[in-house]
Coordinates of C-alpha atoms in Angstrom, one line a residue:
Chain A
M877 CA 97.6 84.5 139.2
K878 CA 96.4 88.3 138.8
N879 CA 94.7 89.5 135.9
Q880 CA 96.9 91.6 133.8
A881 CA 95.8 95.2 132.7
A882 CA 97.5 98.3 130.7
I883 CA 96.9 102.0 131.5
G884 CA 95.8 103.8 128.2
I885 CA 95.9 107.8 128.2
D886 CA 94.7 109.9 125.4
I887 CA 96.1 113.3 125.6
G888 CA 93.6 115.3 123.6
G889 CA 93.6 119.1 122.9
T890 CA 90.8 119.7 125.7
N891 CA 91.0 116.8 127.7
T892 CA 93.1 114.0 128.7
V893 CA 91.5 110.5 129.4
L894 CA 92.9 107.7 130.8
G895 CA 91.7 104.1 131.9
L896 CA 92.9 100.6 133.2
V897 CA 91.8 98.0 130.4
D898 CA 92.0 94.3 130.5
R899 CA 93.6 92.2 127.6
Y900 CA 90.2 91.9 125.8
G901 CA 89.5 95.6 125.6
K902 CA 87.5 96.1 128.8
I903 CA 87.9 99.4 130.4
L904 CA 87.8 98.5 134.3
V905 CA 88.0 102.1 135.6
A906 CA 88.2 105.3 133.9
R907 CA 89.3 109.1 134.6
S908 CA 89.5 112.5 132.8
M909 CA 91.3 115.9 133.7
P910 CA 91.8 119.1 131.3
T911 CA 94.8 119.3 129.0
K912 CA 95.0 123.0 129.3
T913 CA 96.3 123.3 132.9
S914 CA 99.2 125.4 132.0
E915 CA 101.8 126.5 129.5
D916 CA 104.6 125.1 131.6
Y917 CA 104.3 121.5 131.0
T918 CA 105.4 120.2 134.3
V919 CA 102.3 121.4 135.7
Y920 CA 100.5 119.5 133.4
M921 CA 102.7 116.2 133.7
D922 CA 102.6 116.5 137.4
S923 CA 98.8 116.5 137.2
L924 CA 98.8 113.4 135.0
C925 CA 101.0 111.5 137.1
N926 CA 98.7 112.3 140.0
A927 CA 95.9 111.1 137.9
I928 CA 97.6 107.9 137.2
A929 CA 98.3 107.1 140.7
D930 CA 94.9 107.9 141.5
L931 CA 93.7 105.5 138.7
I932 CA 96.1 102.5 140.1
A933 CA 94.8 103.3 143.4
A934 CA 91.1 102.9 142.1
G935 CA 92.1 99.7 140.2
Y936 CA 91.3 96.3 141.3
T937 CA 93.8 94.9 143.7
E938 CA 93.8 91.8 142.0
T939 CA 95.2 93.5 138.7
E940 CA 98.9 93.4 137.5
I941 CA 99.4 96.5 135.4
T942 CA 101.9 95.6 132.6
G943 CA 102.7 99.3 131.5
I944 CA 101.2 102.6 130.3
G945 CA 100.4 103.6 127.0
I946 CA 99.9 107.1 125.6
G947 CA 98.4 108.7 122.6
A948 CA 99.0 112.2 121.9
P949 CA 99.0 114.7 119.0
N950 CA 102.5 114.8 117.2
G951 CA 103.7 111.8 119.7
N952 CA 107.0 110.5 118.7
Y953 CA 107.4 106.7 119.3
Y954 CA 111.0 106.8 119.2
N955 CA 111.7 109.7 121.6
G956 CA 108.6 109.3 123.8
T957 CA 108.0 112.9 123.3
I958 CA 105.1 115.3 122.1
E959 CA 107.1 117.5 119.7
F960 CA 105.6 121.0 118.7
A961 CA 102.0 119.9 118.8
P962 CA 100.2 122.9 117.2
N963 CA 96.7 122.1 119.5
L964 CA 98.4 121.7 122.7
K965 CA 99.1 124.8 125.1
F966 CA 102.9 123.7 125.8
N967 CA 104.8 124.3 122.7
G968 CA 108.4 122.6 122.1
I969 CA 109.2 119.1 123.2
V970 CA 107.6 117.5 125.9
P971 CA 109.4 114.5 127.4
V972 CA 106.3 112.5 128.4
V973 CA 107.6 109.2 128.6
D974 CA 110.6 109.8 130.6
Y975 CA 108.6 112.1 133.1
I976 CA 106.3 109.1 133.6
K977 CA 109.1 106.9 133.9
A978 CA 110.7 109.1 136.8
R979 CA 107.4 108.7 138.6
F980 CA 106.3 105.1 137.9
S981 CA 108.6 101.8 137.3
Y982 CA 106.3 99.7 134.8
P983 CA 108.7 98.2 132.2
I984 CA 106.9 99.5 129.3
V985 CA 105.9 103.2 128.8
V986 CA 105.2 103.8 125.2
L987 CA 103.9 107.0 123.2
T988 CA 102.7 107.7 119.8
N989 CA 100.4 109.6 117.8
D990 CA 96.8 109.4 118.3
A991 CA 96.0 108.0 115.0
N992 CA 98.9 105.1 115.3
A993 CA 97.3 104.6 118.7
A994 CA 93.9 103.9 116.9
A995 CA 95.7 101.7 114.3
I996 CA 96.9 99.6 117.1
G997 CA 93.7 99.4 119.0
E998 CA 92.2 98.2 116.0
M999 CA 94.9 95.6 115.5
V1000 CA 94.6 94.4 119.1
Y1001 CA 90.9 94.7 119.9
G1002 CA 89.2 95.6 116.8
G1003 CA 88.6 94.6 113.0
A1004 CA 92.1 94.2 112.3
R1005 CA 92.9 91.3 114.6
N1006 CA 93.8 89.0 112.0
M1007 CA 95.5 91.8 109.4
K1008 CA 99.2 92.2 108.7
D1009 CA 98.6 95.1 106.1
F1010 CA 96.2 97.7 106.6
I1011 CA 95.7 101.7 107.2
M1012 CA 93.6 103.3 109.7
I1013 CA 92.4 107.0 108.8
T1014 CA 90.9 109.2 111.4
L1015 CA 88.5 111.8 110.2
G1016 CA 88.0 114.2 113.1
T1017 CA 88.7 117.7 113.6
G1018 CA 91.7 116.7 111.2
V1019 CA 92.5 113.8 109.5
G1020 CA 95.1 111.3 111.0
S1021 CA 96.5 107.9 109.7
G1022 CA 98.5 104.8 111.0
I1023 CA 100.0 102.6 108.7
V1024 CA 100.7 99.0 109.4
V1025 CA 102.7 97.0 107.2
A1026 CA 103.5 93.2 107.5
G1027 CA 102.0 93.3 111.2
E1028 CA 104.2 96.5 112.5
M1029 CA 103.4 100.2 112.9
V1030 CA 105.2 102.2 110.1
Y1031 CA 107.0 104.8 112.4
G1032 CA 109.7 105.7 109.3
H1033 CA 113.0 107.3 110.1
D1034 CA 112.0 110.1 112.6
G1035 CA 109.2 108.5 114.3
F1036 CA 106.6 110.7 112.5
A1037 CA 105.4 108.5 109.5
G1038 CA 101.6 108.3 108.6
E1039 CA 100.6 111.8 107.9
I1040 CA 98.2 111.0 104.9
G1041 CA 95.7 113.8 106.3
H1042 CA 98.7 115.9 104.9
T1043 CA 99.1 114.6 101.4
I1044 CA 98.2 117.2 98.9
V1045 CA 94.8 117.0 96.8
D1046 CA 95.5 120.4 95.1
P1047 CA 98.5 122.4 95.9
H1048 CA 96.6 125.5 94.8
G1049 CA 93.7 124.4 97.1
R1050 CA 92.4 125.1 100.5
H1051 CA 94.7 127.0 103.3
C1052 CA 95.5 124.0 105.7
G1053 CA 96.5 124.7 109.5
C1054 CA 99.9 123.4 108.7
G1055 CA 100.7 126.4 106.7
R1056 CA 100.6 124.9 103.1
Q1057 CA 97.4 124.6 100.7
G1058 CA 95.4 121.7 99.5
C1059 CA 96.0 119.2 102.2
L1060 CA 93.6 116.1 102.4
E1061 CA 92.5 117.4 105.9
T1062 CA 91.1 120.7 104.5
Y1063 CA 88.7 118.7 102.5
T1064 CA 87.9 115.3 104.5
S1065 CA 87.7 116.5 108.1
A1066 CA 84.6 117.4 110.0
P1067 CA 85.7 121.3 109.0
G1068 CA 86.8 120.2 105.7
I1069 CA 83.2 118.8 104.9
K1070 CA 81.7 122.4 106.2
R1071 CA 84.3 124.3 103.8
T1072 CA 82.9 122.0 101.0
V1073 CA 79.1 123.0 102.1
F1074 CA 79.9 126.5 102.2
E1075 CA 81.9 126.2 98.7
L1076 CA 78.5 124.6 97.5
L1077 CA 76.4 127.3 98.7
A1078 CA 78.4 130.0 97.0
N1079 CA 78.5 128.0 93.7
R1080 CA 75.0 126.5 93.3
T1081 CA 71.6 127.9 93.4
E1082 CA 69.7 125.2 94.9
D1083 CA 67.6 125.9 98.3
S1084 CA 69.0 124.2 101.4
V1085 CA 68.3 124.4 105.0
L1086 CA 72.1 124.7 105.2
R1087 CA 71.6 128.5 103.8
N1088 CA 70.3 129.1 107.3
E1089 CA 73.8 128.5 109.2
S1090 CA 76.5 130.5 109.8
F1091 CA 79.8 129.0 109.2
N1092 CA 80.7 129.0 113.0
C1093 CA 77.4 127.1 113.9
L1094 CA 77.3 124.5 111.1
S1095 CA 78.6 121.1 112.1
A1096 CA 79.3 117.8 110.4
K1097 CA 76.3 116.5 112.4
K1098 CA 73.9 119.1 110.9
I1099 CA 75.0 118.3 107.3
D1100 CA 74.7 114.7 108.2
E1101 CA 70.9 115.3 109.6
A1102 CA 70.6 117.9 106.4
A1103 CA 71.6 114.9 104.0
R1104 CA 69.3 112.3 105.3
S1105 CA 66.2 114.5 104.9
G1106 CA 67.2 114.6 101.2
D1107 CA 69.0 118.1 101.1
K1108 CA 70.9 118.0 97.8
I1109 CA 73.8 120.3 99.1
A1110 CA 74.4 118.2 102.0
I1111 CA 74.4 115.1 100.0
E1112 CA 76.7 116.7 97.2
A1113 CA 78.9 117.5 100.0
F1114 CA 79.2 113.9 101.1
E1115 CA 79.7 112.9 97.4
I1116 CA 82.4 115.2 97.0
T1117 CA 84.3 114.4 100.3
G1118 CA 83.9 110.8 99.3
E1119 CA 85.5 111.5 95.7
I1120 CA 88.8 113.2 97.1
L1121 CA 89.2 110.8 100.1
G1122 CA 88.4 107.8 97.7
L1123 CA 91.2 109.3 95.3
K1124 CA 93.8 109.9 98.2
L1125 CA 93.2 106.4 99.7
A1126 CA 93.8 104.9 95.8
D1127 CA 97.1 106.7 96.3
A1128 CA 98.0 105.4 99.8
V1129 CA 97.1 101.9 98.5
A1130 CA 99.7 102.4 95.6
H1131 CA 102.4 102.8 98.7
T1132 CA 101.8 100.1 100.9
S1133 CA 99.3 97.6 99.5
P1134 CA 96.8 97.1 102.5
E1135 CA 94.3 94.6 103.1
A1136 CA 92.0 97.0 104.4
I1137 CA 91.5 100.6 105.1
F1138 CA 89.6 101.3 108.4
L1139 CA 87.8 104.5 108.7
F1140 CA 87.3 106.2 112.0
G1141 CA 85.9 109.2 113.9
G1142 CA 83.3 111.8 113.5
L1143 CA 82.8 111.6 109.5
A1144 CA 83.2 107.9 109.6
Q1145 CA 79.9 107.6 111.5
A1146 CA 77.8 109.3 109.0
G1147 CA 78.0 105.5 107.8
D1148 CA 76.7 105.0 104.1
L1149 CA 76.4 108.6 103.3
I1150 CA 80.5 108.7 103.5
F1151 CA 81.1 105.0 102.7
D1152 CA 79.4 104.7 99.7
P1153 CA 80.9 107.6 97.8
V1154 CA 84.3 106.5 99.2
K1155 CA 84.3 103.0 98.1
K1156 CA 82.7 104.0 94.6
H1157 CA 85.4 106.6 93.9
F1158 CA 88.0 104.5 95.4
E1159 CA 87.5 101.6 93.0
N1160 CA 87.1 103.8 89.8
Q1161 CA 90.5 105.9 91.2
V1162 CA 92.7 102.7 92.1
L1163 CA 94.9 101.1 89.9
N1164 CA 93.7 98.0 88.2
I1165 CA 96.0 95.6 90.0
Y1166 CA 94.4 96.7 93.6
K1167 CA 90.6 96.7 92.1
N1168 CA 88.2 94.7 94.4
K1169 CA 90.9 93.9 96.7
V1170 CA 90.9 96.3 99.3
K1171 CA 87.9 96.4 101.8
I1172 CA 86.9 99.9 103.2
L1173 CA 85.6 99.1 106.7
P1174 CA 84.5 101.1 109.7
S1175 CA 86.4 100.8 112.8
E1176 CA 85.1 98.3 115.1
L1177 CA 86.4 100.3 118.2
P1178 CA 83.3 101.9 120.2
P1179 CA 83.5 105.6 119.6
G1180 CA 83.5 106.9 123.1
D1181 CA 86.5 104.3 124.6
A1182 CA 88.6 104.4 121.4
A1183 CA 91.1 106.8 122.5
I1184 CA 91.7 105.1 126.0
L1185 CA 91.4 101.6 124.1
G1186 CA 94.0 102.7 121.4
A1187 CA 96.4 104.0 124.0
S1188 CA 96.3 100.9 126.1
A1189 CA 96.6 98.7 123.2
L1190 CA 100.1 100.3 122.7
V1191 CA 101.3 98.2 125.7
W1192 CA 100.0 95.0 124.6
K1193 CA 101.9 95.4 121.2
E1194 CA 105.0 96.4 122.8
S1195 CA 105.1 93.6 125.0
G1196 CA 104.3 91.0 122.1
K1197 CA 101.2 89.4 123.7
Chain B
M1114 CA 136.2 77.6 100.8
K1115 CA 134.6 78.6 97.7
N1116 CA 133.5 82.3 97.1
Q1117 CA 129.9 82.9 97.4
A1118 CA 128.0 84.4 94.3
A1119 CA 124.3 85.0 93.6
I1120 CA 122.7 84.6 89.9
G1121 CA 120.9 87.7 89.1
I1122 CA 118.2 88.0 86.1
D1123 CA 116.7 91.0 85.0
I1124 CA 113.6 90.6 82.8
G1125 CA 113.0 93.6 80.6
G1126 CA 110.6 94.0 77.7
T1127 CA 113.2 93.6 75.2
N1128 CA 115.8 91.6 76.6
T1129 CA 116.7 89.6 79.6
V1130 CA 120.0 90.0 81.2
L1131 CA 121.6 87.7 83.8
G1132 CA 124.9 87.5 85.4
L1133 CA 126.9 85.8 88.2
V1134 CA 127.7 88.6 90.9
D1135 CA 129.8 88.1 94.2
R1136 CA 128.9 89.7 97.5
Y1137 CA 130.3 92.8 96.8
G1138 CA 128.5 93.6 93.6
K1139 CA 131.1 92.5 91.1
I1140 CA 129.7 91.1 88.3
L1141 CA 132.0 87.8 87.3
V1142 CA 130.1 86.9 84.4
A1143 CA 127.0 87.9 82.3
R1144 CA 124.9 86.9 79.3
S1145 CA 121.8 88.6 77.3
M1146 CA 119.0 87.1 75.6
P1147 CA 115.8 88.4 73.9
T1148 CA 112.5 88.2 76.1
K1149 CA 110.2 88.2 73.1
T1150 CA 110.8 84.6 72.0
S1151 CA 107.3 83.4 72.0
E1152 CA 103.9 84.1 73.3
D1153 CA 103.8 80.7 74.9
Y1154 CA 105.7 81.5 78.1
T1155 CA 107.3 77.8 78.3
V1156 CA 109.2 78.7 75.3
Y1157 CA 111.0 81.6 76.9
M1158 CA 111.4 80.0 80.3
D1159 CA 113.3 77.0 78.5
S1160 CA 115.5 79.4 77.0
L1161 CA 115.8 81.4 79.9
C1162 CA 116.9 77.7 81.8
N1163 CA 119.4 77.3 79.3
A1164 CA 121.0 80.7 79.5
I1165 CA 121.2 80.2 83.3
A1166 CA 122.9 76.8 82.7
D1167 CA 125.3 78.3 80.6
L1168 CA 126.0 81.1 83.0
I1169 CA 126.8 78.4 85.8
A1170 CA 129.0 76.5 83.3
A1171 CA 130.8 79.8 82.6
G1172 CA 131.2 80.7 85.9
Y1173 CA 134.3 80.1 88.0
T1174 CA 134.6 76.7 89.4
E1175 CA 135.5 77.9 92.6
T1176 CA 132.4 79.7 93.1
E1177 CA 129.5 78.5 95.3
I1178 CA 126.0 79.8 94.1
T1179 CA 123.7 80.9 97.0
G1180 CA 120.4 81.4 94.8
I1181 CA 119.0 83.3 91.9
G1182 CA 117.3 86.4 92.0
I1183 CA 114.8 87.8 89.6
G1184 CA 113.5 91.2 88.5
A1185 CA 110.5 91.6 86.5
P1186 CA 107.9 93.9 85.2
N1187 CA 104.9 92.9 87.5
G1188 CA 106.7 90.3 89.6
N1189 CA 105.1 89.2 92.7
Y1190 CA 107.4 88.4 95.5
Y1191 CA 104.9 86.1 97.2
N1192 CA 103.8 83.7 94.4
G1193 CA 106.8 83.9 92.4
T1194 CA 105.2 85.0 89.3
I1195 CA 104.9 87.6 86.8
E1196 CA 101.3 88.5 86.6
F1197 CA 99.8 90.4 83.8
A1198 CA 102.6 92.6 82.7
P1199 CA 101.4 94.9 79.7
N1200 CA 104.8 95.0 78.4
L1201 CA 105.5 91.6 77.9
K1202 CA 104.6 89.2 75.0
F1203 CA 103.2 86.4 77.2
N1204 CA 100.1 87.6 79.1
G1205 CA 98.5 86.1 82.3
I1206 CA 100.2 84.4 85.1
V1207 CA 103.8 83.4 84.5
P1208 CA 105.0 80.9 87.3
V1209 CA 108.9 81.9 87.0
V1210 CA 110.2 80.5 90.4
D1211 CA 108.4 77.4 90.2
Y1212 CA 109.8 76.7 86.6
I1213 CA 113.4 77.6 87.6
K1214 CA 113.0 75.6 91.0
A1215 CA 112.1 72.5 88.9
R1216 CA 115.3 72.7 87.0
F1217 CA 117.8 74.2 89.5
S1218 CA 118.0 73.1 93.1
Y1219 CA 119.4 76.2 94.9
P1220 CA 117.5 76.7 98.2
I1221 CA 116.8 80.5 97.4
V1222 CA 114.9 81.4 94.0
V1223 CA 113.3 84.6 94.6
L1224 CA 111.7 87.2 92.1
T1225 CA 110.1 90.6 92.7
N1226 CA 109.5 93.7 90.3
D1227 CA 112.3 95.3 88.8
A1228 CA 112.0 98.6 91.0
N1229 CA 111.8 96.7 94.2
A1230 CA 114.7 94.7 93.0
A1231 CA 116.7 98.2 92.4
A1232 CA 115.9 99.1 95.9
I1233 CA 117.3 95.9 97.1
G1234 CA 120.5 96.8 95.0
E1235 CA 121.0 100.0 96.6
M1236 CA 120.5 98.5 100.4
V1237 CA 122.9 95.7 99.5
Y1238 CA 125.6 97.4 97.0
G1239 CA 124.7 101.1 96.9
G1240 CA 123.9 104.3 98.6
A1241 CA 121.4 102.7 101.0
R1242 CA 124.1 100.2 103.0
N1243 CA 123.1 101.8 106.2
M1244 CA 119.6 102.8 105.9
K1245 CA 116.5 101.2 107.2
D1246 CA 114.1 103.5 105.7
F1247 CA 114.3 104.7 102.2
I1248 CA 112.2 104.9 99.0
M1249 CA 113.8 104.1 95.5
I1250 CA 112.1 105.8 92.4
T1251 CA 113.2 104.5 89.0
L1252 CA 112.4 107.0 86.2
G1253 CA 112.6 105.2 82.9
T1254 CA 110.2 104.1 80.3
G1255 CA 107.6 104.2 83.1
V1256 CA 108.3 105.3 86.9
G1257 CA 108.7 102.5 89.2
S1258 CA 109.5 102.4 93.1
G1259 CA 110.4 100.3 95.7
I1260 CA 109.8 101.1 99.5
V1261 CA 111.9 99.7 102.1
V1262 CA 110.7 100.3 106.0
A1263 CA 112.5 99.2 109.2
G1264 CA 115.1 97.6 106.7
E1265 CA 112.3 95.1 105.2
M1266 CA 110.9 95.9 101.5
V1267 CA 107.3 96.6 101.5
Y1268 CA 105.4 93.9 99.9
G1269 CA 101.9 94.7 101.1
H1270 CA 99.0 92.5 101.4
D1271 CA 98.8 91.1 97.7
G1272 CA 102.9 91.5 96.8
F1273 CA 102.2 94.3 94.7
A1274 CA 103.0 97.4 97.2
G1275 CA 105.1 100.6 95.9
E1276 CA 103.5 101.6 92.5
I1277 CA 103.9 105.3 93.2
G1278 CA 104.5 106.0 89.4
H1279 CA 100.4 105.4 89.6
T1280 CA 99.6 107.6 92.0
I1281 CA 97.6 110.5 90.7
V1282 CA 98.8 114.2 90.0
D1283 CA 95.9 115.1 88.4
P1284 CA 92.7 112.8 88.1
H1285 CA 91.7 114.8 85.0
G1286 CA 95.3 114.8 83.2
R1287 CA 97.4 112.9 81.1
H1288 CA 96.0 109.6 79.8
C1289 CA 98.2 106.6 81.3
G1290 CA 98.8 103.2 79.8
C1291 CA 97.3 101.7 83.0
G1292 CA 94.1 103.0 81.8
R1293 CA 93.6 106.0 84.0
Q1294 CA 94.6 109.5 83.8
G1295 CA 97.1 111.7 85.4
C1296 CA 99.3 109.2 86.8
L1297 CA 102.8 110.6 87.8
E1298 CA 104.4 108.3 85.3
T1299 CA 102.9 110.4 82.7
Y1300 CA 104.5 113.4 83.7
T1301 CA 108.1 112.3 85.2
S1302 CA 109.1 109.4 83.1
A1303 CA 111.2 109.9 79.9
P1304 CA 108.0 109.7 77.9
G1305 CA 106.4 112.1 80.3
I1306 CA 109.0 115.2 80.0
K1307 CA 108.5 114.9 76.4
R1308 CA 105.1 115.0 76.8
T1309 CA 105.5 118.2 78.8
V1310 CA 107.7 119.6 76.4
F1311 CA 105.2 119.0 73.6
E1312 CA 102.7 120.7 75.9
L1313 CA 105.0 123.7 76.2
L1314 CA 105.5 124.0 72.6
A1315 CA 102.0 124.1 71.9
N1316 CA 101.5 126.8 74.8
R1317 CA 104.4 129.0 74.6
T1318 CA 105.8 131.0 71.9
E1319 CA 109.5 131.1 72.5
D1320 CA 111.8 129.7 69.9
S1321 CA 113.2 126.2 70.8
V1322 CA 115.7 123.5 68.7
L1323 CA 113.0 121.0 69.9
R1324 CA 110.5 122.6 67.6
N1325 CA 112.3 120.7 64.6
E1326 CA 111.7 117.3 66.2
S1327 CA 108.8 115.0 65.8
F1328 CA 107.1 113.4 68.8
N1329 CA 108.3 110.1 67.8
C1330 CA 111.7 111.4 67.1
L1331 CA 112.2 113.4 70.5
S1332 CA 114.0 111.8 73.4
A1333 CA 114.8 112.7 77.1
K1334 CA 118.5 112.7 76.0
K1335 CA 117.7 115.4 73.3
I1336 CA 115.7 117.6 75.8
D1337 CA 118.7 117.1 78.3
E1338 CA 121.2 118.3 75.7
A1339 CA 118.7 121.4 74.6
A1340 CA 118.3 122.3 78.1
R1341 CA 122.4 122.5 78.5
S1342 CA 122.5 124.5 75.6
G1343 CA 120.3 126.9 77.3
D1344 CA 116.9 126.2 75.6
K1345 CA 114.2 127.9 77.6
I1346 CA 111.4 125.2 76.8
A1347 CA 113.9 122.3 77.7
I1348 CA 115.1 123.9 80.9
E1349 CA 111.2 124.7 81.4
A1350 CA 110.4 121.1 81.2
F1351 CA 112.7 119.9 83.5
E1352 CA 111.4 122.5 85.8
I1353 CA 107.9 121.3 85.4
T1354 CA 108.8 117.7 85.8
G1355 CA 110.7 118.5 89.1
E1356 CA 107.8 120.2 90.6
I1357 CA 105.3 117.4 89.8
L1358 CA 107.9 114.9 91.3
G1359 CA 108.6 116.7 94.5
L1360 CA 105.1 117.1 94.9
K1361 CA 104.6 113.4 95.0
L1362 CA 107.6 112.8 96.6
A1363 CA 106.3 114.8 99.8
D1364 CA 103.3 112.7 99.6
A1365 CA 105.3 109.6 99.6
V1366 CA 107.1 110.8 102.7
A1367 CA 103.9 111.6 104.7
H1368 CA 103.1 107.9 104.1
T1369 CA 106.6 106.2 105.5
S1370 CA 108.9 109.0 106.4
P1371 CA 112.3 107.8 104.8
E1372 CA 115.5 108.9 105.5
A1373 CA 116.4 109.3 101.7
I1374 CA 114.6 109.0 98.4
F1375 CA 117.0 107.7 95.6
L1376 CA 116.3 108.4 91.8
F1377 CA 117.4 106.1 89.4
G1378 CA 117.1 105.4 85.5
G1379 CA 117.4 107.4 82.4
L1380 CA 115.9 110.7 83.9
A1381 CA 117.8 110.9 87.1
Q1382 CA 121.1 110.8 84.9
A1383 CA 120.2 114.4 84.0
G1384 CA 121.9 115.0 87.0
D1385 CA 121.3 118.8 88.5
L1386 CA 118.6 119.6 85.7
I1387 CA 116.4 116.9 87.1
F1388 CA 117.8 117.0 90.9
D1389 CA 117.9 120.7 91.6
P1390 CA 114.0 121.3 91.0
V1391 CA 113.0 118.1 92.5
K1392 CA 114.9 118.9 95.9
K1393 CA 113.7 122.7 95.4
H1394 CA 109.7 121.7 94.9
F1395 CA 110.0 118.9 97.4
E1396 CA 111.2 120.8 100.2
N1397 CA 108.7 123.9 99.4
Q1398 CA 105.9 121.2 99.4
V1399 CA 106.8 118.8 102.0
L1400 CA 105.1 119.0 105.7
N1401 CA 107.1 121.1 108.0
I1402 CA 107.9 117.9 110.4
Y1403 CA 109.8 116.6 107.4
K1404 CA 111.3 119.6 106.1
N1405 CA 115.4 119.5 105.9
K1406 CA 115.2 115.6 107.0
V1407 CA 114.8 113.7 103.7
K1408 CA 118.2 113.1 101.5
I1409 CA 117.0 113.2 97.9
L1410 CA 120.0 111.3 96.1
P1411 CA 121.1 109.6 92.8
S1412 CA 121.4 105.8 92.8
E1413 CA 124.8 104.5 93.5
L1414 CA 124.2 101.6 91.4
P1415 CA 126.2 101.9 87.8
P1416 CA 123.6 102.3 85.4
G1417 CA 124.7 99.6 82.8
D1418 CA 124.8 96.8 85.6
A1419 CA 122.0 98.0 87.8
A1420 CA 119.5 95.5 86.9
I1421 CA 121.5 92.4 87.3
L1422 CA 122.8 93.9 90.9
G1423 CA 119.4 94.6 91.8
A1424 CA 118.1 91.2 90.8
S1425 CA 121.4 89.6 92.3
A1426 CA 120.9 91.2 95.5
L1427 CA 117.7 89.7 96.2
V1428 CA 119.4 86.5 97.1
W1429 CA 121.6 88.3 99.8
K1430 CA 118.7 89.8 101.4
E1431 CA 116.9 86.6 101.2
S1432 CA 119.5 84.6 102.9
G1433 CA 119.9 87.3 105.6
K1434 CA 123.8 87.7 104.7

C-alpha cells in the first residue's frame, strides 16, 4: 500500500511555497515561487499549476496524494476563492480551487485563509491535537486568527469568520490598513509594536538604543534584542503589547470559551517577553468564570514549515482522517 | 398518536416560570412560583419538582412529554448545573438536572443559561428558523448572549461560552457587577442606559424631564417615553447606547461572522430608538468584508412567553426534531 501524502500550498504576499507532506507532518519535498508574477491571475495560476505538477513529479513514486490544501490571505473556504486580498497584486475574486480542479483530479482541493490553515495545522500536527475548542492567533505583519469550536473550524455565514485582528481596541486609535481605526492588528503585529515604540520614544524621556533607529529601519527583532539587553522602552513596548493583546483575548474567550489560545508568528517567538505580559493581563482582565482555565501557549508548529504544514493539514481535516 | 410537548422552565432571580409547550411554540399550560424560597437549594428544587408534577397533571392527557428544558442564570449545559449565580439566593453549584432526573424519568432533561435558551428558542420557533449562524443578544437587567455556529450552540470548553455582555468597552470604564470595569453590560443593559442618562445629566446643560427623577426611580421605560416626547438627553442616551452596542457587535461579527444578530429583552422593545443607532454605528464600525451582510433584527419570540419557549426549545433541539 502506498503512503498517503497531501500537497500544502501557502500563498503569501511575496512568495508562494508548496510541499508534499505525509500524515505525520513530515515535508517530503518542497518548492517556492514568486506570487507577484502578474496582475492577471491566470498567469499566476498557470505558474502555480506547473509548480504543483513539478512537485508531484519530484515526489516519491510510492506516495498516493490525497488532495491539495491552500492557505491564502482573504481565502474563502466556501467558495474556494481569494477575495479582494489587499496584499496580492491580483485584485477582485480569484477562483483558485476551480482553477486547480480543472487541471488536477484529486477529490479534495480545499482553501481557507492563512490563519485558519495555521489553526488546522495546530489541530492536526501540533499542540491542539487533543483539543476541541481553541483559538489560534497569528502575530506577524498583521494579526490573524482561526477559531475552532467543538472540533470544527468556525467559518461563519460567509466563510470569513475569525478576524480577531480587526476587533477594535480603541475606535479613535491608530489608523489601520483596513481603513478603520484602532484595530488590534495596529497594536500587536510586528509593525504594531514598532508603532508602540515610537509612541514611547515620543512620550518618554528615557534613553534608549531605539532612539538611533528610523521608523523604516526598526524591526520587531531589534525591539526584542533591545528588551533582552534591558532597554526600558523596549521592555515597556512588550508590556503594552501584552496588555492590549491580553485584553482582547479576554474578549475572545467571552465569545467561544476555548481550552487554549495558541500564539504563532514572529512576535510570538519573543517568548517570555510577550507571553508573560499577555498571560498576566489576560488573567487580570478575563471574566471570573474563565479565570485559570484558559492556557495561552506557543504554537508547536516549526516556524519555517508552518505555512505548508497548515495548508496540507486542511486535506487531512477534510478527509476526516 | 399523542401530541408531543416539552416542559420549559425558566429560573429567574425572583420567579420561576414553567410551561408545557407543543412543537409549534404554543404554551398549553403554565405555572409560576417564587425562586427565592430558601438558601438551601433542596427546598427550592423540591418545590420546583412539585410544580412540574402539577404542570404534568394539568396538562392534556393526550399529550406525550418529550423532555424538560431549563434556562437559568449561570446554567452549565455540560454539567446540568447552576454554578455560582450571583442573583440567586443559593450559592455554589446546584445539580438541577440530576435532581429532576431523580424524580422524573424523561429521556431528555437539559439545562443551559437563559441567553442560550433564548437563542435556541429563536432557532426553533422564531426568526432564526432557517439560519445556521446567528447571535442572540439579550438586553435586560444584564446583557446576555447565545452564539450559534453551523446550526449548533457554542458552549465552549467549559459550557460557559457566549458572555458578550462581559466583553470590555473600556478597561477603565464603569464598575460592573462581575467585579471588573467597563463591561458592555454596564452600558447597554436597562440599568446601563440609566447610567448613561445620569452621565449626560451631569455633563450637559440641556433641560430634561429626566432631571426630576432619582437614580432609583428612573427606568428604561421612562427614558423611552422621554425620548419619544423629544427629550434630547433621552435621545442622546439611546444614541450612545447604540454606538457602544454597534461597536461591540462589530467585534462579535469578527469572531463568528453570523448571518444575523437578534436583539431581545426590555431595551430591544424600544424599537427604532435603539435599532436605528445600533445599525448605523454597526455598519460604520464593522470590517469592510462584513459590511451590508449582517442583519440586526428584533427577536420574534413574544416577550412574555420567551423564557418558557426558549427553555422548551432546548428539548426539541436536543431530540433533533
